[in-house]
Tab-separated table of C-alpha atoms (C1' of nucleotides) in Angstrom:
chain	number	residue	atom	x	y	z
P	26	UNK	CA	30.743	-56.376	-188.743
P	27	UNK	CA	34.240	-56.897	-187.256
P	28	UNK	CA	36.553	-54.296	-187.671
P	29	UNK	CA	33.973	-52.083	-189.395
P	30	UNK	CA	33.809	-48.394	-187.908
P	31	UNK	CA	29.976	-47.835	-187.888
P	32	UNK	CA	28.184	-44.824	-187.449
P	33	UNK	CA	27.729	-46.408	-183.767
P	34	UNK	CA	31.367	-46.529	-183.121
P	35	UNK	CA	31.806	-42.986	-183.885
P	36	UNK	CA	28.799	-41.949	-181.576
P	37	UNK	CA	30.384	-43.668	-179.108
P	38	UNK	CA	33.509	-42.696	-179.988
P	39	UNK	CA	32.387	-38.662	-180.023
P	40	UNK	CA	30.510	-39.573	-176.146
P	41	UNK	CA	33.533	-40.749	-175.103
P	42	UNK	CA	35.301	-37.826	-175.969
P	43	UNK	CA	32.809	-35.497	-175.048
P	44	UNK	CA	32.609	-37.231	-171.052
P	45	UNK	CA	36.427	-36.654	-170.770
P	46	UNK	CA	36.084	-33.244	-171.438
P	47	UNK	CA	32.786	-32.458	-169.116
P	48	UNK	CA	34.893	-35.027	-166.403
P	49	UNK	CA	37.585	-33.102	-166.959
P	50	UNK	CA	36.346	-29.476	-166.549
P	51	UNK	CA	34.403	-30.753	-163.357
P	52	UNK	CA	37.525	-32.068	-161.853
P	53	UNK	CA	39.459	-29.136	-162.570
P	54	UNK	CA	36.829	-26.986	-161.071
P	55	UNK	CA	35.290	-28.220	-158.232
P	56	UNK	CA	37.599	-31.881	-157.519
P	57	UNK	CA	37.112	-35.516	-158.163
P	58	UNK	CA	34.527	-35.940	-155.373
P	59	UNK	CA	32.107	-33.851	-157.923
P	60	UNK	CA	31.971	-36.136	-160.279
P	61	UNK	CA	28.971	-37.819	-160.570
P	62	UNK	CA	27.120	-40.276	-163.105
P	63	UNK	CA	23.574	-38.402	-163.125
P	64	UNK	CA	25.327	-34.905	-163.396
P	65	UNK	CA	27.508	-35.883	-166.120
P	66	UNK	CA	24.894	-37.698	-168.523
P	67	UNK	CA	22.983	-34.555	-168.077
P	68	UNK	CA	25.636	-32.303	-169.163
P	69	UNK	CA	26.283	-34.863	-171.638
P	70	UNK	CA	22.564	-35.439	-173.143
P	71	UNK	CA	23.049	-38.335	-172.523
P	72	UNK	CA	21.717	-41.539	-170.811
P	73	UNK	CA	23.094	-42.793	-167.495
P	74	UNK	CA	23.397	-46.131	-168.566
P	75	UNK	CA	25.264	-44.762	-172.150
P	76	UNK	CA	28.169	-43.826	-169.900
P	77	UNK	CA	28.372	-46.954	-169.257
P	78	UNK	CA	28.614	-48.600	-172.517
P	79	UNK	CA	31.735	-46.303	-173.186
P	80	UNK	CA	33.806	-46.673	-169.764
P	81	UNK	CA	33.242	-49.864	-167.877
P	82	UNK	CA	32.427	-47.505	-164.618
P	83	UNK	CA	33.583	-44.634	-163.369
P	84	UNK	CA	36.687	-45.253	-162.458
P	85	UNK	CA	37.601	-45.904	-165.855
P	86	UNK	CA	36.161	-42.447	-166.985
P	87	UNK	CA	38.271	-40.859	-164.673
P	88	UNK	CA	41.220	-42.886	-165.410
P	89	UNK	CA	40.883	-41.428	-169.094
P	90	UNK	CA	41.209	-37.970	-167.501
P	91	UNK	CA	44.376	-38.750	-165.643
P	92	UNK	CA	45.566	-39.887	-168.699
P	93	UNK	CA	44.988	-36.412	-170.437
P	94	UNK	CA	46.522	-35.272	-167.284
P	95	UNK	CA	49.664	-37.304	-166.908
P	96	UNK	CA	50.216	-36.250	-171.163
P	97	UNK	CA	49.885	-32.596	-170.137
P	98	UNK	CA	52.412	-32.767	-167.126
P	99	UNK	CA	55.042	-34.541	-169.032
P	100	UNK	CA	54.306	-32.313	-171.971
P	101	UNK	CA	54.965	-29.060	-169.883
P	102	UNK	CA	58.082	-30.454	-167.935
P	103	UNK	CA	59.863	-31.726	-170.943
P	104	UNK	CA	58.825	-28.081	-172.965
P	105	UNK	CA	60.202	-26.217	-169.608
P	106	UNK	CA	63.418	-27.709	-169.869
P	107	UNK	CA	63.536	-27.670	-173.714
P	108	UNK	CA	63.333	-23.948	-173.265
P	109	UNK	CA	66.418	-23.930	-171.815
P	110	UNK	CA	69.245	-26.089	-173.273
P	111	UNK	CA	71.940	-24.112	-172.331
P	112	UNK	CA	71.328	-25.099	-168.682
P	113	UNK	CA	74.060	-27.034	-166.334
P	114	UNK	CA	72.411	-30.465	-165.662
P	115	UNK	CA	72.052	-29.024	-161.715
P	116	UNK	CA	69.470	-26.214	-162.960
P	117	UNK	CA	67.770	-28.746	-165.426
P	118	UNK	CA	66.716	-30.481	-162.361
P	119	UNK	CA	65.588	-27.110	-160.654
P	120	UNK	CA	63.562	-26.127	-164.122
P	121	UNK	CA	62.152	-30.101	-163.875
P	122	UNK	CA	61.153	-29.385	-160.365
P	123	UNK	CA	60.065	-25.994	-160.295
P	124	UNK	CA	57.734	-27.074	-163.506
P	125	UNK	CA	56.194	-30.023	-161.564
P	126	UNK	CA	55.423	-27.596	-158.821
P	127	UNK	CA	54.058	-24.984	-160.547
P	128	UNK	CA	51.398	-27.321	-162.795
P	129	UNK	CA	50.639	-29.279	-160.212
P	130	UNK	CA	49.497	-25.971	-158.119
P	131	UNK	CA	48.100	-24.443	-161.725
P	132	UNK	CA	46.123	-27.878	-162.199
P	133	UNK	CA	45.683	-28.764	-158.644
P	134	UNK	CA	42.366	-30.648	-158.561
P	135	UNK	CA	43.576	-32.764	-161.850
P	136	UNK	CA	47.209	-33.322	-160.344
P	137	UNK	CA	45.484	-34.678	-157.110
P	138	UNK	CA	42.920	-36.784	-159.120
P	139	UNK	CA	46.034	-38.653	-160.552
P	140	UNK	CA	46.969	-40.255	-157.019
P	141	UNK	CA	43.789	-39.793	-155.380
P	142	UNK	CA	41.938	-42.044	-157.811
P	143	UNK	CA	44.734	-44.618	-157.949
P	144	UNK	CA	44.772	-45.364	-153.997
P	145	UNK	CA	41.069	-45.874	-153.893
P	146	UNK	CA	41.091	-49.016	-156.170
P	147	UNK	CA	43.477	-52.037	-156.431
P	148	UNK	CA	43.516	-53.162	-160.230
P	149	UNK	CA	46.650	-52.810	-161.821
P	150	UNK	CA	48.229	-49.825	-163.442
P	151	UNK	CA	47.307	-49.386	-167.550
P	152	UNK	CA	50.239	-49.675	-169.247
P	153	UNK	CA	50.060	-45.932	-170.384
P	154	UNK	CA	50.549	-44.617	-166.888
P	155	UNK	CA	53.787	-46.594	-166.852
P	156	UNK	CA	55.088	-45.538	-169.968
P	157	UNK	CA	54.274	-41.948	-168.920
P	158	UNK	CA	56.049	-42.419	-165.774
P	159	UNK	CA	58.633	-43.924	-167.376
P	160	UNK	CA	59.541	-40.903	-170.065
P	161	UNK	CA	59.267	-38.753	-167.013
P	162	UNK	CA	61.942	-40.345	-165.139
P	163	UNK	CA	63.920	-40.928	-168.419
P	164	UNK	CA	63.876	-37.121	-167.826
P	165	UNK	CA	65.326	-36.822	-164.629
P	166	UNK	CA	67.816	-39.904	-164.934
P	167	UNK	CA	69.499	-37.853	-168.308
P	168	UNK	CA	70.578	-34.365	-165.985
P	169	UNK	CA	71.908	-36.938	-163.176
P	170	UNK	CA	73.897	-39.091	-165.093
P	171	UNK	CA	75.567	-36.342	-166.681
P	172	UNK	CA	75.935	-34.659	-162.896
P	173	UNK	CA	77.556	-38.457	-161.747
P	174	UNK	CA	79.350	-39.420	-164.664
P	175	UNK	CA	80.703	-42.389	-163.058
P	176	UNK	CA	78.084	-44.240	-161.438
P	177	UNK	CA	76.448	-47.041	-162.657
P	178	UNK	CA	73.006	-47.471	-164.333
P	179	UNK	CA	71.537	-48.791	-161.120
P	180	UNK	CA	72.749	-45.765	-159.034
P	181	UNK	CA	71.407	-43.600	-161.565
P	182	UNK	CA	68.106	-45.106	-161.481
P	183	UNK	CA	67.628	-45.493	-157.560
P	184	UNK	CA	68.856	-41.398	-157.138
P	185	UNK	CA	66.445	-40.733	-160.208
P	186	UNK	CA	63.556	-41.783	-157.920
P	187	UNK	CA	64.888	-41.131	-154.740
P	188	UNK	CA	64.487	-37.289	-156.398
P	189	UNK	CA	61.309	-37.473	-157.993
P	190	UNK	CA	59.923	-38.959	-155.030
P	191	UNK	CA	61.648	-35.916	-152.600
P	192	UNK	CA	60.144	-33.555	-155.019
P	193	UNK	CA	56.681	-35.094	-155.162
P	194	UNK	CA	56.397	-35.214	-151.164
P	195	UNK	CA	57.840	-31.599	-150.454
P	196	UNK	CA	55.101	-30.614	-153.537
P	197	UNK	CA	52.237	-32.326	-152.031
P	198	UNK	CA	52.494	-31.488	-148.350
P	199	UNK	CA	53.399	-28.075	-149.534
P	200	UNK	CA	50.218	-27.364	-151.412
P	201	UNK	CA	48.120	-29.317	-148.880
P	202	UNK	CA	46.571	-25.928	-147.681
P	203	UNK	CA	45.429	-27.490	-144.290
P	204	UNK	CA	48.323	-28.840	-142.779
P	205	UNK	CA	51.349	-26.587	-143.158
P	206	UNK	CA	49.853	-24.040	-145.966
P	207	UNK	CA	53.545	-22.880	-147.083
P	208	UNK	CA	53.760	-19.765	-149.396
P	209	UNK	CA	54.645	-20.627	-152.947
P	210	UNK	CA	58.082	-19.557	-152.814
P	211	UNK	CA	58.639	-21.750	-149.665
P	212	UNK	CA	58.085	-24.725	-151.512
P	213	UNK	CA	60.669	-23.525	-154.480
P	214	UNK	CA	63.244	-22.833	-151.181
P	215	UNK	CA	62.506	-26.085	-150.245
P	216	UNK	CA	62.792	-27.604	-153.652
P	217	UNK	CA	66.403	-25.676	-154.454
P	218	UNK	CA	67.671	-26.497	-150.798
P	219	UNK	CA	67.388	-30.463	-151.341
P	220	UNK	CA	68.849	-30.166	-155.430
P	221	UNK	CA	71.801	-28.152	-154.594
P	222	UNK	CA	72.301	-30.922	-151.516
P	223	UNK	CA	72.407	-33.463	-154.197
P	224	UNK	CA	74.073	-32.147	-157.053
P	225	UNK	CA	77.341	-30.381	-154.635
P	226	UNK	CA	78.082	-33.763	-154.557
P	227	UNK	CA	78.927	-33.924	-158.051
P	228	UNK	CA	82.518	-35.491	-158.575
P	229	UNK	CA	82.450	-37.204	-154.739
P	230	UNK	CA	82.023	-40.933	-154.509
Z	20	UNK	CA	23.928	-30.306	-114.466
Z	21	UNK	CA	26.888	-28.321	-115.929
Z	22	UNK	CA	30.062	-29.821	-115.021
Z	23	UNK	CA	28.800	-32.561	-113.907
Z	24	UNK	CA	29.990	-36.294	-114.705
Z	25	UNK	CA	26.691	-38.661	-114.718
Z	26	UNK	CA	26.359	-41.697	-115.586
Z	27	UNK	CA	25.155	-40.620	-119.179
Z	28	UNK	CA	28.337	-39.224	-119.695
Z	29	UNK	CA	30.291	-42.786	-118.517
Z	30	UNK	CA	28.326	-43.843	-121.004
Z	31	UNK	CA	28.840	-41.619	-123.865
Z	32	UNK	CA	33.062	-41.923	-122.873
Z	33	UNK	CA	32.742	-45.872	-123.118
Z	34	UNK	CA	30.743	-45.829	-126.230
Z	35	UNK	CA	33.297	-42.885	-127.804
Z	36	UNK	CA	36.290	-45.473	-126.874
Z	37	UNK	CA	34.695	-48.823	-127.915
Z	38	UNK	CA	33.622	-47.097	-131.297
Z	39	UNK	CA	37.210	-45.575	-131.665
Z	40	UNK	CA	38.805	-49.326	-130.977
Z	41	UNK	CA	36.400	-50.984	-133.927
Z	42	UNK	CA	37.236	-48.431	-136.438
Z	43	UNK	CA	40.776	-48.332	-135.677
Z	44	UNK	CA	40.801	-52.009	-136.330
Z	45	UNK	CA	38.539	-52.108	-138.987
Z	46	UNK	CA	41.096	-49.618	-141.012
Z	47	UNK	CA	43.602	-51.799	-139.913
Z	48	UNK	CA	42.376	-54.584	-141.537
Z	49	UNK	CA	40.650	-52.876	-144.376
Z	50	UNK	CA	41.386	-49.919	-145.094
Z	51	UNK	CA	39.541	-46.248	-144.510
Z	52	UNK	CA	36.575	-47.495	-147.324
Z	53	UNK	CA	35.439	-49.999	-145.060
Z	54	UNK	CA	34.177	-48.259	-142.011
Z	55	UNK	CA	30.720	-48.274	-142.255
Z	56	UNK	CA	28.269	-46.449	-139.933
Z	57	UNK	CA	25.400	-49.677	-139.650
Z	58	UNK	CA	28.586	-51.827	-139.336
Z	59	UNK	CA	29.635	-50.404	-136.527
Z	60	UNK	CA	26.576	-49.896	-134.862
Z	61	UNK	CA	26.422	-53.823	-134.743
Z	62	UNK	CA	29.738	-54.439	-133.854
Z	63	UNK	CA	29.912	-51.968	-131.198
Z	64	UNK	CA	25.971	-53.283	-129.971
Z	65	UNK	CA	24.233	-49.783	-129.838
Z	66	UNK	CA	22.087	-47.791	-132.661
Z	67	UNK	CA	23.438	-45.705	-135.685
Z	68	UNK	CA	22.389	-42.542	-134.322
Z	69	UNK	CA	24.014	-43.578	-130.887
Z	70	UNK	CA	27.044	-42.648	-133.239
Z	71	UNK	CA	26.199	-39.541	-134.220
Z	72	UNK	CA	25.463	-38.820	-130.096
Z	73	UNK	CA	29.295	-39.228	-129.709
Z	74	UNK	CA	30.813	-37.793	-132.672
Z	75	UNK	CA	29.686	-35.269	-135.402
Z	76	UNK	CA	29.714	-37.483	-138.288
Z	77	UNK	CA	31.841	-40.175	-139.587
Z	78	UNK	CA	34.826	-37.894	-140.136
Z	79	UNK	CA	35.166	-36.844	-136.299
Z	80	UNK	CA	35.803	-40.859	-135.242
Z	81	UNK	CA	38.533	-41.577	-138.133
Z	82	UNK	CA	39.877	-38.174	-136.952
Z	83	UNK	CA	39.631	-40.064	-133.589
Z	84	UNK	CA	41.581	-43.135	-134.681
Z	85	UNK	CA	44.016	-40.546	-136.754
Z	86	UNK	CA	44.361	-39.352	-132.964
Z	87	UNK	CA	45.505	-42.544	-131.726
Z	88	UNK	CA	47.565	-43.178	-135.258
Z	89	UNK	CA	49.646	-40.146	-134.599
Z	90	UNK	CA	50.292	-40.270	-131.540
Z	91	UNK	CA	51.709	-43.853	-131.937
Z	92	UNK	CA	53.419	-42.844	-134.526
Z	93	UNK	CA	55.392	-39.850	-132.580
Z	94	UNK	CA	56.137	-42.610	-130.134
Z	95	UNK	CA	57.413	-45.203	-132.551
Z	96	UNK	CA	59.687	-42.558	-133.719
Z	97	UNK	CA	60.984	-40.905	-130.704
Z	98	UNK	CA	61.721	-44.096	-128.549
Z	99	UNK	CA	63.665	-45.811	-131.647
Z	100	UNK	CA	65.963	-42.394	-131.665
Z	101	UNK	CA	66.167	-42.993	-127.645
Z	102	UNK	CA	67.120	-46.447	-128.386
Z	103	UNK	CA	70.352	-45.179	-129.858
Z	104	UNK	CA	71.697	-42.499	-127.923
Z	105	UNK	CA	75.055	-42.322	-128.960
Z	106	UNK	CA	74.008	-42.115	-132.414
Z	107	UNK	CA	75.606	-38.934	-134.382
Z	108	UNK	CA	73.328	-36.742	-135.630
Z	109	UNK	CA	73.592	-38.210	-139.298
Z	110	UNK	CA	72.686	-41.499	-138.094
Z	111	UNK	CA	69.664	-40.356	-135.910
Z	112	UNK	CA	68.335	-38.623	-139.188
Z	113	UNK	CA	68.438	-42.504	-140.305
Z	114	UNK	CA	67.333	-43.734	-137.802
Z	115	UNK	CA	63.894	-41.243	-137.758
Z	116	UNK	CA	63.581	-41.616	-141.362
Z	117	UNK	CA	63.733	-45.643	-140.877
Z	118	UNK	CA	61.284	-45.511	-138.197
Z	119	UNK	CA	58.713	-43.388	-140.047
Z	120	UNK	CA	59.213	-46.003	-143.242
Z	121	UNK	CA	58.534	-49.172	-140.757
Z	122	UNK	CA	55.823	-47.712	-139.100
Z	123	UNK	CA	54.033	-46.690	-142.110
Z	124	UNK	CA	54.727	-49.959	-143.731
Z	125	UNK	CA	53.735	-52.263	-140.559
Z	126	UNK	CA	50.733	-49.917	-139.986
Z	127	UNK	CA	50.235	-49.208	-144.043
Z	128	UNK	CA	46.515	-48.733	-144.007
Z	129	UNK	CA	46.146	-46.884	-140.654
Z	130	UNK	CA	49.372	-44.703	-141.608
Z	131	UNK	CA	47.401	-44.111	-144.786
Z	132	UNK	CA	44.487	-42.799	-142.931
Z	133	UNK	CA	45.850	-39.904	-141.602
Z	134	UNK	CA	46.362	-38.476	-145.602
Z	135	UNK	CA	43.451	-40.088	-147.035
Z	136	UNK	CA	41.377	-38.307	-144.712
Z	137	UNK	CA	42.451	-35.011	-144.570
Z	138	UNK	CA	42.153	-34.804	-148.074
Z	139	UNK	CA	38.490	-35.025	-148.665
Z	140	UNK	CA	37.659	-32.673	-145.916
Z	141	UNK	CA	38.407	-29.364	-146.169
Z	142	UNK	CA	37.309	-28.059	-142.320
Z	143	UNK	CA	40.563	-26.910	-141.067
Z	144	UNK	CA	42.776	-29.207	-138.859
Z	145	UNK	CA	42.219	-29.948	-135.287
Z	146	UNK	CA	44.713	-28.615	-132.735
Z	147	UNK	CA	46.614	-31.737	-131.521
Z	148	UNK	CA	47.250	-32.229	-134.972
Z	149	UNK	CA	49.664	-29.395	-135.491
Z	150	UNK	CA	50.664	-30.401	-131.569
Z	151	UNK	CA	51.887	-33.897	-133.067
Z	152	UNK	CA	53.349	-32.323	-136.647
Z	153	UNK	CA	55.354	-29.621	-134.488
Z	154	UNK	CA	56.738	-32.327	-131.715
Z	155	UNK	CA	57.857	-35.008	-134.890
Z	156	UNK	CA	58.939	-31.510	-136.374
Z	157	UNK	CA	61.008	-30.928	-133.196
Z	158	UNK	CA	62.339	-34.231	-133.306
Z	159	UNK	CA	63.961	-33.802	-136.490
Z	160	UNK	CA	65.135	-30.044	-136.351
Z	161	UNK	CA	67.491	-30.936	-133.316
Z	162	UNK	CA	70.119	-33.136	-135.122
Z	163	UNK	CA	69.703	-30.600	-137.996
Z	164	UNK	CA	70.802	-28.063	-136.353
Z	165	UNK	CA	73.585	-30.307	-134.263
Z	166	UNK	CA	74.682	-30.909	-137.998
Z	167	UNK	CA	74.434	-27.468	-138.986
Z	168	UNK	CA	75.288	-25.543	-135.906
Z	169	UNK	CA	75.768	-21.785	-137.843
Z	170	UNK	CA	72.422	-22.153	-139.630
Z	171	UNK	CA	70.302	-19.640	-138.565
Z	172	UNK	CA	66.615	-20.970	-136.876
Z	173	UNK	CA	64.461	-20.212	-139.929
Z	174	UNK	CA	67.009	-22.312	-142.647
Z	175	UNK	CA	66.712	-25.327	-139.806
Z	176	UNK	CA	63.049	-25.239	-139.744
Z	177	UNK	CA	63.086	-25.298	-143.986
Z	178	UNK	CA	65.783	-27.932	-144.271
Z	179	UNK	CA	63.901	-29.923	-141.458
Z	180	UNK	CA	60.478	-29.267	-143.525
Z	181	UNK	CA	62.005	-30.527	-146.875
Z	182	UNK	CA	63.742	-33.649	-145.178
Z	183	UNK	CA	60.172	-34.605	-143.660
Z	184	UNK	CA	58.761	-33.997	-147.098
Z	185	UNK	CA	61.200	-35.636	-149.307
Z	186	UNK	CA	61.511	-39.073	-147.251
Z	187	UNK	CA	57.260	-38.881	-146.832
Z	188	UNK	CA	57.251	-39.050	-150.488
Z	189	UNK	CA	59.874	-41.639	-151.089
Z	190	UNK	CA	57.648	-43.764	-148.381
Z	191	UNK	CA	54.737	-42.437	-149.920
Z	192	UNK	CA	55.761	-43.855	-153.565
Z	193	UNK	CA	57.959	-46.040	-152.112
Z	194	UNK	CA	54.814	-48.406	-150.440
Z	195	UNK	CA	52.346	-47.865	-153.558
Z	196	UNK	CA	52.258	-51.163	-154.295
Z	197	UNK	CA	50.915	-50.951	-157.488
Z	198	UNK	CA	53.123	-47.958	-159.211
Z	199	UNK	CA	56.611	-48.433	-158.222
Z	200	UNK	CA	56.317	-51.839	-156.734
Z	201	UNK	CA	59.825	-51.345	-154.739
Z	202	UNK	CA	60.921	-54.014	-152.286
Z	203	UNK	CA	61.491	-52.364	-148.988
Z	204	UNK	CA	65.559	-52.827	-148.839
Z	205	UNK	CA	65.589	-49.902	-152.293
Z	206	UNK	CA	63.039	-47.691	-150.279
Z	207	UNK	CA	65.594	-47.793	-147.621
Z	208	UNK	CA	68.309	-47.083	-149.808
Z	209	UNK	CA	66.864	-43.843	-151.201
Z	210	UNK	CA	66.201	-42.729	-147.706
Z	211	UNK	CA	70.045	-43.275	-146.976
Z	212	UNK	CA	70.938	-42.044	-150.852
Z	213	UNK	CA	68.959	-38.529	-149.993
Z	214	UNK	CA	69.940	-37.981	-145.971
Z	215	UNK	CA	73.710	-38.851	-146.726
Z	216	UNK	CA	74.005	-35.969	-149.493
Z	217	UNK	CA	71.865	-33.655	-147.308
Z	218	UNK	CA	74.234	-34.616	-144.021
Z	219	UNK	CA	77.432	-34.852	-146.207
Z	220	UNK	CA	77.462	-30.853	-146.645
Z	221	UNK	CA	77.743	-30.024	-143.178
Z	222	UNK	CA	80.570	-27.456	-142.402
Z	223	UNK	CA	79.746	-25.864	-145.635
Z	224	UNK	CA	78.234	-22.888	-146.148
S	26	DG	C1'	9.144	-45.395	-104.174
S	27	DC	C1'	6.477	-42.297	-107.231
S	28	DG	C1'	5.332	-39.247	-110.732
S	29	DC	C1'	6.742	-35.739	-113.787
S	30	DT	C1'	9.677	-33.364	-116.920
S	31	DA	C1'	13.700	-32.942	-119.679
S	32	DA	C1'	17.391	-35.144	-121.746
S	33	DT	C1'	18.926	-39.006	-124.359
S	34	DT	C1'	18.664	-42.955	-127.360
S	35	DT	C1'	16.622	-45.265	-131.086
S	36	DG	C1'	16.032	-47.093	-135.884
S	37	DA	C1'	13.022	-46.290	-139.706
S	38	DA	C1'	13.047	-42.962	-143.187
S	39	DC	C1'	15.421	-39.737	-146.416
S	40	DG	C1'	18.161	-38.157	-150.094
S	41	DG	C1'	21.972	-39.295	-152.945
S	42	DC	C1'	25.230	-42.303	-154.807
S	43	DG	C1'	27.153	-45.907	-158.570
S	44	DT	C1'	25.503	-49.553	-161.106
S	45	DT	C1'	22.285	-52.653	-163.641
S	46	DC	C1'	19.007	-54.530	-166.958
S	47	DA	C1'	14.285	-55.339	-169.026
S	48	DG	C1'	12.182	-52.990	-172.442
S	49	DA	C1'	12.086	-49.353	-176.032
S	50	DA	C1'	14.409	-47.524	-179.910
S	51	DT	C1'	17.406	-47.714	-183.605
S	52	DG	C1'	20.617	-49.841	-186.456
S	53	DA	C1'	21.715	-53.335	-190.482
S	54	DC	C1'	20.210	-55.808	-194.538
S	55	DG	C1'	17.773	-58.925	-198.015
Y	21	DC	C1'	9.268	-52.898	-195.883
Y	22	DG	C1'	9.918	-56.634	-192.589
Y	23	DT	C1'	12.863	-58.888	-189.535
Y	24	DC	C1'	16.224	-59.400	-186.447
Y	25	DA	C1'	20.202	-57.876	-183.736
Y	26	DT	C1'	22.357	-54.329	-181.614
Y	27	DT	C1'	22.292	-50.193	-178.846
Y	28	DC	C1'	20.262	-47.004	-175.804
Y	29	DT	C1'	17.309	-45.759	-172.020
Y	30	DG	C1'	15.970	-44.480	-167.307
Y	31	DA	C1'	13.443	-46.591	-163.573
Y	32	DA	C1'	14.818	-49.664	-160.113
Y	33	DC	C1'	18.262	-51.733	-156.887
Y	34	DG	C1'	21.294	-51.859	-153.098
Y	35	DC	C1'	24.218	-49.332	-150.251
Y	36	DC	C1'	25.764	-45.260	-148.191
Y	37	DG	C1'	25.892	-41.298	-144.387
Y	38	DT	C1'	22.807	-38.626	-141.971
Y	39	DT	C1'	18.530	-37.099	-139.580
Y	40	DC	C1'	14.581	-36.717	-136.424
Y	41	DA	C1'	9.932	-37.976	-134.500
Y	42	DA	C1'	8.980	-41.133	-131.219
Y	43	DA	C1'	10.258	-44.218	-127.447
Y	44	DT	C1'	13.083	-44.593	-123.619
Y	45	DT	C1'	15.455	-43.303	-119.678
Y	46	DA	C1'	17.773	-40.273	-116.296
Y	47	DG	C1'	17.175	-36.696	-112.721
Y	48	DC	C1'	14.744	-35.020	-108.926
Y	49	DG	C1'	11.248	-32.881	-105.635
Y	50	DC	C1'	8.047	-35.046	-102.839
DNA sequence: GCGCTAATTTGAACGGCGTTCAGAATGACG
DNA sequence: CGTCATTCTGAACGCCGTTCAAATTAGCGC
């Protein structure tokens, strides 16, 4: 029985599969708040209780989306750039940037669910979300260390954050429609106003 | 009648400011999930709907406490720049920046409150909450522009938007326990890593 | 103080949520 | 086909924010 892939693992497998995508689709169109167990196994033709013999609840259903998500956002930034490899390391961070901001306002339901989801609950991160997090700012760190030739590792790492952390903020408050409800080509001003900051200090200590 | 302050309306004030004290430190302790409409009822020794007498639904007393939050915050932020008066204009840029990071790590779940909040709901946002974002706004655009005296108003209200931005979302990431995990000394070293290349170009065009 | 009306307060009831689990249904296998 | 184990089901559970008919109380002319 061990080991054995049963017709009953690939039902399961094909429900679990087919939730993503209806979880998906419902966060993408009307937010994570609309996601709910009764609506879902509906949709699904499925039991409510058969959703949860493939995600322990639904946290962990969502948590499968976000990880659909967080492949598709490293998967467009890393394409953007590799569009463009003649680029000076100073506009590779502008493409990086300008990419974030532009899924994250194409996808903006998903993008939110990604942090959204994560504040509600304490468990730990899955491993996955760290590696993706980690390619992404493998990403960043290679345009920087070729701006600062000179500085250590360390540096590298701590202005590597520093910027995808500055990004992130001037992206979120700058879609958050409510509060300041910038125009989309404020938030790239915004975004090209802190990189060139940073990288005209190329060559200083 | 109209105009007039009875003793129901003593009443309804001292019930609005007992109920905004328990929720305040019921976030305090734990968190924005954990204010609870029958718990507070007990706590504050009147009904449920007595609640709904005083504010509109659960959303107009955290909006209440994010009142109180804010406002607390401004101060936090404006005395520790008084604090220092013969601070250059780089420094007080710290010196904000600091202040915002301590405040929203020694009030983490309150601080958190005003985002968490905001998010869900979509009604549009009260009026002394753009009062509070335009004073803290104000606060920071003045040693901008002492920094950058030949910038004209509109390129010190974007740099003082993306500074606000960029060091929310290093605090932001920075205090997420759970993703970054940074000690509080590196969070304080990105805010100086970011503000010393934006402050480092002044005189330049 | 009294009685009457209108305003206010109350808390049980409502609808909706995520989650569970006893029982029904379906798998595996000699 | 019979037997047992595994899987699936959906009614039931507990908790939530919110409401509203009924009880209570304030306001006021007498």
């Amino acid at each position: 029985m061990a080991g054995k892939i049963s017709k009953t693992d690939q039902r399961r497998e094909e429900l679990r599969e087919r939730l993503i995508g209806i979880a998906e689709a419902r966060i993408a169109a009307q937010g994570l708040a609309s996601v709910k167990v009764r609506d879902l196994a509906r949709e699904a033709g499925c039991a409510v209780g058969a959703i949860y013999n493939v995600f322990t609840d639904l946290n962990g259903l969502v948590m499968a989306v976000n990880g659909r998500t967080f492949r598709k956002l490293g998967s467009h930034v890393s394409e953007t750039v590799a569009e463009r490899p003649q680029d000076r390391a100073q506009d590779q961070l502008i493409t990086m940037s300008l990419a974030y901001l532009h899924f994250a306002q194409g996808n903006h339901n998903l993008w939110r669910a990604l942090f959204d989801l994560d504040m509600s609950t304490d468990m730990d991160v899955p491993q996955w979300y760290l590696a993706e997090l980690g390619a992404l700012f493998a990403l960043i760190a290679a345009p920087i260390a070729r701006i600062f030739p000179d500085w250590p590792g360390d540096r590298v790492d701590l202005m590597t954050r520093t910027l995808f952390s500055s990004v992130h903020g001037i992206v979120l408050l700058g879609l958050q429609k409510r509060i300041s409800g910038v125009p989309l080509d404020r938030i790239e001003a915004m975004i090209a106003a802190l990189l060139s900051n940073v990288t005209a200090q190329a060559g200083k200590p």
